[in-house]
Short mmCIF file of C-alpha atoms in Angstrom, two decimals:
data_model
loop_
_atom_site.label_atom_id
_atom_site.label_comp_id
_atom_site.label_asym_id
_atom_site.label_seq_id
_atom_site.Cartn_x
_atom_site.Cartn_y
_atom_site.Cartn_z
CA MET P 1 0.18 -20.19 18.08
CA ARG P 2 1.47 -17.83 20.71
CA PHE P 3 1.32 -18.15 24.50
CA GLN P 4 -0.17 -15.26 26.44
CA LEU P 5 0.41 -14.82 30.18
CA ARG P 6 -2.16 -12.87 32.20
CA SER P 7 -2.10 -12.17 35.92
CA HIS P 8 -5.24 -12.08 38.10
CA ARG P 9 -5.77 -10.94 41.66
CA LEU P 10 -8.75 -12.16 43.67
CA PRO P 11 -9.47 -11.72 47.40
CA GLY P 12 -7.03 -13.90 49.26
CA PHE P 13 -4.94 -15.17 46.36
CA PHE P 14 -3.10 -14.30 43.14
CA TYR P 15 -2.78 -16.52 40.04
CA PHE P 16 -1.55 -16.58 36.44
CA GLU P 17 -3.55 -17.71 33.42
CA VAL P 18 -1.77 -19.06 30.33
CA THR P 19 -3.77 -19.11 27.10
CA LEU P 20 -3.09 -19.81 23.46
CA SER P 21 -3.52 -16.94 21.01
CA GLU P 22 -4.67 -17.61 17.45
CA SER P 23 -2.54 -14.75 16.12
CA CYS P 24 0.89 -15.61 14.76
CA ASP P 25 3.76 -14.06 12.88
CA THR P 26 3.14 -14.58 9.18
CA ILE P 27 5.14 -11.73 7.56
CA LEU P 28 8.81 -10.84 7.89
CA GLN P 29 9.41 -7.25 6.81
CA PHE P 30 12.81 -5.77 5.99
CA GLY P 31 12.48 -2.02 6.41
CA ALA P 32 11.00 0.11 9.17
CA GLY P 33 10.51 3.37 7.29
CA ARG P 34 7.35 5.39 6.94
CA PHE P 35 6.51 4.03 3.48
CA LEU P 36 6.12 0.43 4.61
CA ARG P 37 4.34 1.55 7.77
CA SER P 38 1.81 3.49 5.65
CA PHE P 39 1.55 0.82 2.97
CA VAL P 40 2.08 -2.85 3.88
CA ASP P 41 1.60 -2.47 7.64
CA LEU P 42 -1.58 -0.43 7.14
CA PHE P 43 -2.93 -2.91 4.57
CA VAL P 44 -2.40 -5.84 6.92
CA HIS P 45 -4.02 -3.95 9.79
CA GLU P 46 -7.06 -3.14 7.65
CA SER P 47 -7.23 -6.75 6.43
CA ASN P 48 -7.13 -7.98 10.03
CA GLN P 49 -10.38 -6.13 10.71
CA GLY P 50 -12.19 -8.55 8.39
CA VAL P 51 -13.24 -12.17 8.81
CA GLY P 52 -10.02 -13.83 7.60
CA PRO P 53 -7.21 -15.18 9.79
CA GLU P 54 -5.21 -12.51 11.58
CA GLN P 55 -1.71 -11.82 10.32
CA ASN P 56 1.16 -10.24 12.20
CA ILE P 57 4.35 -8.64 10.99
CA VAL P 58 7.86 -8.89 12.42
CA VAL P 59 9.84 -5.87 11.27
CA VAL P 60 13.60 -5.96 10.79
CA GLN P 61 15.49 -2.67 10.96
CA SER P 62 18.64 -3.20 8.93
CA THR P 63 20.54 -0.14 10.11
CA GLY P 64 20.38 1.13 13.68
CA SER P 65 17.92 0.06 16.33
CA GLU P 66 15.96 3.06 17.62
CA ARG P 67 13.03 2.66 15.23
CA ALA P 68 12.84 -1.05 16.08
CA ARG P 69 12.55 -0.15 19.74
CA GLN P 70 9.82 2.38 18.95
CA LEU P 71 7.86 -0.15 16.91
CA SER P 72 8.13 -2.76 19.65
CA ARG P 73 6.52 -0.40 22.16
CA GLY P 74 3.11 -0.75 20.53
CA PRO P 75 0.79 0.55 17.82
CA PHE P 76 1.57 3.59 15.71
CA SER P 77 -0.58 6.04 13.76
CA VAL P 78 -1.04 6.70 10.05
CA SER P 79 -2.85 9.86 8.99
CA ILE P 80 -4.69 9.50 5.67
CA ARG P 81 -5.21 12.92 4.11
CA GLY P 82 -6.23 13.97 0.63
CA LEU P 83 -9.03 13.75 -1.90
CA SER P 84 -11.05 10.73 -2.93
CA ASP P 85 -13.63 11.14 -5.70
CA GLY P 86 -13.41 14.88 -5.12
CA GLN P 87 -14.20 14.64 -1.42
CA PRO P 88 -11.69 15.50 1.33
CA VAL P 89 -10.39 12.66 3.48
CA ASP P 90 -8.75 13.37 6.83
CA SER P 91 -8.62 10.36 9.13
CA VAL P 92 -6.18 8.60 11.45
CA THR P 93 -5.73 4.85 11.78
CA THR P 94 -3.99 3.19 14.70
CA VAL P 95 -1.98 0.38 13.10
CA GLU P 96 -1.70 -2.78 15.21
CA SER P 97 -0.36 -5.29 12.69
CA VAL P 98 3.29 -5.20 13.86
CA SER P 99 3.86 -7.72 16.63
CA ARG P 100 7.45 -6.68 17.30
CA ALA P 101 10.55 -5.27 15.63
CA LEU P 102 14.12 -6.52 15.65
CA SER P 103 17.46 -4.86 15.03
CA ALA P 104 19.50 -6.79 12.47
CA ALA P 105 22.73 -5.65 14.08
CA GLU P 106 21.73 -6.70 17.60
CA GLU P 107 19.16 -9.48 17.16
CA TRP P 108 20.06 -11.35 13.99
CA GLN P 109 19.66 -14.79 15.56
CA GLU P 110 16.09 -13.90 16.48
CA VAL P 111 15.49 -12.84 12.88
CA THR P 112 16.62 -16.26 11.61
CA GLU P 113 14.42 -17.93 14.23
CA VAL P 114 11.40 -16.06 12.87
CA ALA P 115 12.40 -17.29 9.41
CA GLN P 116 12.11 -20.88 10.64
CA ALA P 117 8.55 -20.47 11.94
CA ALA P 118 6.00 -22.77 10.32
CA THR P 119 3.46 -19.93 10.33
CA LEU P 120 5.61 -17.59 8.20
CA ARG P 121 4.23 -17.04 4.69
CA THR P 122 5.65 -13.80 3.28
CA ILE P 123 8.75 -11.61 3.12
CA VAL P 124 8.36 -7.96 2.12
CA SER P 125 11.06 -5.32 1.81
CA ASN P 126 11.78 -1.72 0.97
CA THR P 127 15.49 -1.18 1.30
CA THR P 128 15.42 1.46 -1.50
CA GLU P 129 17.26 1.08 -4.78
CA ALA P 130 20.56 1.38 -2.89
CA GLY P 131 19.69 -1.79 -0.96
CA LEU P 132 19.63 -4.00 -4.04
CA VAL P 133 23.39 -4.41 -4.28
CA LEU P 134 25.89 -6.94 -2.97
CA ASP P 135 28.62 -6.11 -0.48
CA PRO P 136 32.11 -7.46 -1.22
CA ALA P 137 32.58 -7.98 2.52
CA ASP P 138 29.96 -10.80 2.52
CA THR P 139 32.51 -13.44 1.57
CA VAL P 140 31.34 -16.17 3.96
CA ARG P 141 28.13 -17.02 5.75
CA SER P 142 29.03 -15.85 9.22
CA GLY P 143 27.56 -13.37 11.67
CA VAL P 144 25.26 -10.63 10.42
CA PRO P 145 25.35 -10.25 6.63
CA ARG P 146 25.97 -6.71 5.42
CA SER P 147 23.85 -6.38 2.26
CA TYR P 148 20.12 -6.97 2.07
CA PRO P 149 20.43 -9.76 -0.56
CA ALA P 150 22.89 -11.56 1.76
CA LYS P 151 20.56 -11.09 4.72
CA LEU P 152 17.67 -12.49 2.68
CA LEU P 153 19.78 -15.47 1.60
CA ASP P 154 20.74 -16.21 5.21
CA VAL P 155 17.07 -16.05 6.21
CA LEU P 156 16.02 -18.39 3.40
CA LEU P 157 18.81 -20.84 4.16
CA SER P 158 17.74 -20.89 7.82
CA ARG P 159 14.26 -21.84 6.67
CA TYR P 160 15.58 -24.45 4.23
CA GLU P 161 17.73 -26.03 6.94
CA ALA P 162 14.67 -26.17 9.24
CA GLY P 163 12.80 -28.17 6.61
CA GLU P 164 10.06 -25.56 6.15
CA SER P 165 8.28 -24.65 2.91
CA GLY P 166 9.15 -21.73 0.65
CA LEU P 167 7.78 -18.22 1.02
CA VAL P 168 6.18 -15.51 -1.12
CA ILE P 169 8.74 -12.73 -1.61
CA LEU P 170 7.33 -9.27 -2.35
CA PRO P 171 9.99 -6.57 -2.80
CA CYS P 172 8.68 -2.99 -2.80
CA GLU P 173 11.85 -1.32 -4.05
CA LEU P 174 11.23 1.02 -6.99
CA VAL P 175 13.34 -0.98 -9.42
CA GLU P 176 12.02 -2.42 -12.67
CA GLN P 177 11.40 -6.18 -12.31
CA ASN P 178 12.45 -5.86 -8.67
CA ALA P 179 11.94 -9.52 -7.69
CA ASP P 180 13.95 -10.77 -10.69
CA VAL P 181 16.76 -8.37 -9.77
CA LEU P 182 16.67 -9.42 -6.10
CA ARG P 183 16.61 -13.14 -6.91
CA GLY P 184 19.60 -12.72 -9.21
CA LEU P 185 21.56 -10.99 -6.46
CA VAL P 186 20.63 -13.67 -3.92
CA VAL P 187 21.73 -16.45 -6.29
CA ASN P 188 25.01 -14.63 -6.93
CA GLN P 189 25.54 -14.38 -3.17
CA ALA P 190 24.80 -18.10 -2.87
CA GLU P 191 27.57 -18.81 -5.38
CA THR P 192 29.97 -16.68 -3.34
CA TRP P 193 29.07 -18.62 -0.20
CA GLY P 194 29.24 -21.96 -2.03
CA ILE P 195 26.04 -23.23 -0.44
CA GLY P 196 25.51 -26.14 -2.83
CA ALA P 197 23.21 -26.97 -5.72
CA ASP P 198 20.26 -28.33 -3.69
CA ALA P 199 20.02 -25.32 -1.40
CA THR P 200 20.44 -22.91 -4.30
CA SER P 201 17.71 -24.69 -6.24
CA TRP P 202 15.38 -24.46 -3.21
CA VAL P 203 16.05 -20.73 -2.89
CA ARG P 204 15.38 -20.10 -6.58
CA PHE P 205 12.42 -22.36 -7.27
CA GLU P 206 10.63 -23.25 -4.01
CA ASN P 207 10.08 -19.58 -3.11
CA ARG P 208 7.68 -17.44 -5.14
CA TRP P 209 9.50 -14.28 -6.29
CA CYS P 210 6.89 -11.72 -7.40
CA ASN P 211 7.72 -8.53 -9.26
CA THR P 212 5.71 -5.63 -7.86
CA LEU P 213 4.90 -1.97 -8.45
CA VAL P 214 4.02 0.22 -5.48
CA ASP P 215 2.29 3.58 -5.81
CA ARG P 216 1.41 5.77 -2.84
CA ILE P 217 2.68 9.16 -1.76
CA VAL P 218 3.84 9.08 1.88
CA SER P 219 5.25 12.07 3.72
CA ALA P 220 6.37 13.24 7.15
CA PRO P 221 3.66 14.81 9.31
CA PRO P 222 3.48 18.59 9.66
CA ASP P 223 5.22 19.97 12.72
CA ASP P 224 1.90 21.06 14.24
CA HIS P 225 0.10 17.71 13.93
CA PRO P 226 -1.56 17.04 17.32
CA LEU P 227 -0.44 13.38 17.43
CA LEU P 228 3.21 14.01 16.72
CA ALA P 229 4.13 14.77 20.33
CA LYS P 230 3.05 11.32 21.54
CA ASP P 231 3.70 9.22 18.42
CA PRO P 232 7.18 9.62 16.89
CA LEU P 233 6.22 7.07 14.21
CA LEU P 234 3.30 9.11 12.89
CA SER P 235 3.26 9.35 9.08
CA VAL P 236 0.93 10.94 6.53
CA THR P 237 -0.27 9.26 3.35
CA GLU P 238 -2.78 9.93 0.59
CA PRO P 239 -6.02 7.95 0.08
CA PHE P 240 -4.81 6.53 -3.26
CA ALA P 241 -2.86 3.29 -3.06
CA LEU P 242 -1.89 0.58 -5.53
CA TRP P 243 0.23 -2.53 -5.07
CA ALA P 244 0.43 -4.40 -8.38
CA VAL P 245 1.85 -7.91 -7.91
CA GLU P 246 2.88 -10.08 -10.84
CA THR P 247 1.31 -13.44 -10.08
CA ARG P 248 -1.68 -15.56 -11.03
CA ASP P 249 -1.74 -17.37 -7.69
CA GLU P 250 -3.48 -16.28 -4.52
CA LEU P 251 -1.44 -14.06 -2.22
CA PRO P 252 -1.12 -14.46 1.56
CA ILE P 253 -1.96 -10.74 1.95
CA GLN P 254 -5.44 -9.70 0.80
CA HIS P 255 -6.46 -6.04 0.40
CA PRO P 256 -8.50 -3.99 -2.11
CA ALA P 257 -5.39 -2.00 -3.09
CA ILE P 258 -3.51 -5.18 -4.08
CA GLU P 259 -3.99 -6.22 -7.70
CA ARG P 260 -2.73 -9.51 -9.08
CA VAL P 261 -1.56 -8.88 -12.64
CA ASP P 262 0.01 -10.89 -15.46
CA ASP P 263 2.64 -8.26 -16.24
CA VAL P 264 3.62 -5.57 -13.75
CA SER P 265 5.66 -3.70 -16.37
CA ARG P 266 2.58 -2.03 -17.86
CA TYR P 267 1.70 -0.61 -14.44
CA ALA P 268 5.24 0.68 -14.09
CA LEU P 269 5.00 2.19 -17.58
CA ARG P 270 1.75 3.94 -16.68
CA LYS P 271 3.15 5.36 -13.46
CA VAL P 272 6.45 6.54 -14.93
CA ARG P 273 4.97 8.11 -18.06
CA ILE P 274 1.83 9.70 -16.53
CA LEU P 275 2.44 10.38 -12.83
CA ASN P 276 6.20 10.90 -12.91
CA GLY P 277 6.09 12.41 -16.39
CA ALA P 278 3.51 14.98 -15.32
CA HIS P 279 5.65 15.89 -12.31
CA THR P 280 8.72 16.42 -14.48
CA ALA P 281 6.83 18.42 -17.10
CA LEU P 282 5.30 20.57 -14.36
CA VAL P 283 8.75 21.32 -12.95
CA ASP P 284 9.89 22.50 -16.35
CA ARG P 285 6.87 24.78 -16.66
CA ALA P 286 6.36 26.06 -13.12
CA LEU P 287 9.53 25.84 -11.01
CA ASP P 288 10.38 29.51 -11.41
CA THR P 289 6.86 30.65 -10.53
CA PHE P 290 5.44 28.32 -7.88
CA GLU P 291 6.82 26.53 -4.82
CA THR P 292 4.58 23.44 -4.67
CA VAL P 293 2.65 21.16 -7.00
CA ARG P 294 -0.63 22.22 -5.42
CA GLU P 295 0.08 25.91 -5.99
CA ALA P 296 0.94 25.27 -9.64
CA MET P 297 -2.24 23.25 -10.14
CA ALA P 298 -4.31 26.09 -8.68
CA ASP P 299 -3.17 28.36 -11.51
CA PRO P 300 -5.74 27.97 -14.35
CA GLU P 301 -3.26 28.54 -17.17
CA THR P 302 -0.72 26.03 -15.78
CA ARG P 303 -3.42 23.46 -15.07
CA THR P 304 -4.84 23.72 -18.59
CA TRP P 305 -1.35 23.37 -20.07
CA LEU P 306 -0.60 20.24 -18.03
CA ALA P 307 -4.03 18.71 -18.73
CA GLU P 308 -3.49 19.07 -22.48
CA LEU P 309 0.03 17.66 -22.30
CA VAL P 310 -1.09 14.63 -20.28
CA HIS P 311 -4.47 13.84 -21.88
CA ASP P 312 -3.68 14.80 -25.48
CA GLU P 313 -0.05 13.74 -25.77
CA ILE P 314 1.02 11.25 -23.08
CA VAL P 315 -2.19 9.21 -22.71
CA PRO P 316 -2.74 8.57 -26.46
CA THR P 317 0.87 7.44 -26.82
CA ILE P 318 0.63 4.62 -24.26
CA ALA P 319 -3.13 3.91 -24.08
CA ASP P 320 -2.83 0.68 -26.08
CA ARG P 321 -0.16 -0.70 -23.70
CA VAL P 322 -1.56 0.10 -20.25
CA ASP P 323 -4.89 -0.25 -18.47
CA ASP P 324 -7.20 2.74 -17.97
CA ALA P 325 -4.63 5.38 -18.91
CA ALA P 326 -7.17 8.24 -18.99
CA VAL P 327 -8.74 7.20 -15.67
CA PHE P 328 -5.31 6.99 -14.05
CA ALA P 329 -4.47 10.45 -15.42
CA ASP P 330 -7.62 11.86 -13.77
CA GLN P 331 -6.56 10.23 -10.50
CA VAL P 332 -3.12 11.81 -10.82
CA PHE P 333 -4.65 15.29 -11.12
CA GLU P 334 -6.74 14.65 -8.01
CA ARG P 335 -3.62 13.52 -6.18
CA PHE P 336 -1.81 16.69 -7.28
CA ASP P 337 -4.69 18.71 -5.79
CA ASN P 338 -4.21 17.16 -2.33
CA PRO P 339 -4.95 20.09 0.02
CA PHE P 340 -2.85 18.54 2.81
CA LEU P 341 0.33 17.84 0.86
CA ASP P 342 3.00 20.42 0.13
CA HIS P 343 5.04 18.61 -2.53
CA ARG P 344 7.87 21.00 -3.36
CA LEU P 345 8.72 21.43 -7.03
CA ALA P 346 12.36 21.94 -6.05
CA ASP P 347 12.43 18.40 -4.63
CA ILE P 348 11.00 16.94 -7.84
CA ALA P 349 13.51 18.99 -9.83
CA LEU P 350 16.52 17.06 -8.45
CA HIS P 351 18.34 15.33 -11.34
CA HIS P 352 15.84 16.97 -13.68
CA GLU P 353 17.65 16.34 -16.97
CA GLY P 354 17.97 12.63 -16.19
CA LYS P 355 14.29 12.46 -15.35
CA VAL P 356 13.42 14.11 -18.67
CA GLU P 357 15.31 11.33 -20.44
CA VAL P 358 13.48 8.55 -18.55
CA ARG P 359 10.01 10.03 -18.07
CA LEU P 360 9.40 12.28 -21.08
CA ARG P 361 11.72 11.60 -24.01
CA PRO P 362 10.46 8.04 -24.66
CA THR P 363 6.90 9.39 -24.91
CA TYR P 364 8.09 12.13 -27.27
CA THR P 365 9.82 9.59 -29.53
CA GLU P 366 6.87 7.19 -29.55
CA TYR P 367 4.38 9.99 -30.21
CA CYS P 368 6.40 11.04 -33.28
CA GLU P 369 6.45 7.45 -34.55
CA LYS P 370 2.76 6.88 -33.88
CA PHE P 371 1.33 10.15 -35.20
CA GLY P 372 3.97 11.27 -37.67
CA LYS P 373 4.64 14.60 -35.97
CA PRO P 374 6.11 15.84 -32.68
CA PRO P 375 3.79 16.56 -29.74
CA ARG P 376 3.21 20.31 -29.50
CA LEU P 377 3.69 20.85 -25.75
CA LEU P 378 5.84 17.89 -24.77
CA GLY P 379 8.05 18.61 -27.78
CA LYS P 380 8.96 22.05 -26.47
CA VAL P 381 9.98 20.55 -23.12
CA VAL P 382 12.06 17.69 -24.49
CA GLU P 383 13.73 19.71 -27.26
CA ARG P 384 15.23 22.05 -24.64
CA TYR P 385 17.37 19.12 -23.45
CA THR P 386 18.48 17.91 -26.88
#
């Protein structure tokens, strides 16, 4: 419950009215970037429009404080632009799910107080792959922890010491088995701090650590977007969204884009091999000719080449290990056709040889083993880096 104070002026007198609000802070979010604003924050806002209990998010900005101040000023906008079932989508949603934002550097005690709230149910994060590391400077539990795993441990210990129940922890970092990795780092940090067996056991086993896979393209708005002048937090995202969460239990956050799955690794496999693999193959084919993915896809010869590579070589190789591989491949092509997104091939080309090794070579090897011959198109790409 939250108190709300309203002032009223009537002829001859002035009074205040104090009421109880049913809304409460249920989600603690580490990360204030545009991805989480266009993904988790938007999902919660859309869910709040339904008949279920309202949820509110407290955002923690780990570095700096300006974005936290911007978020605390009120709602922000997310522009949803792209294609859905072949039809253009161009809409704007005013997201109201964030109740306030805190700076870790300046307001860490308030962060730990949120962690102790009986209403809190969930912790989400997107600190990027670079955030899932420990900092040697976090030798003792004192002040503001430096690394994200140490911050998370301090938050969980604050909740443990308050006698509250465990939480559902949903990392969104693009790391394989991200919750397992994060839990391991937190437990290692607990050993460094020497917090004791009971507290460590509570952190490991009384909280639900769920591996996840997130999939949604989010970008900065174009310079001429009419809302940009009055909303510095404006972001642009595509209609497609998927949040695969490895759990059989109900989740505190409910949304059509959230799928509870037995094994998130097959969703990661599908994304890396089809979506990311198609991007990398397209770079190899089209970087010298076209500037963006959309321009390359508009060329009939390039599109036909990529369609054959994806549907005839990548999809058959992994179809028995992932769900709806061909359907997902069709969705990928629609996403590549997004008329509002200028996804530069030069950006995708960064660290290209390494991406070939992760996204394409495993498919090449498995295709050879499965069909007894190398894939015709994918083979030419991979063999250039042998």
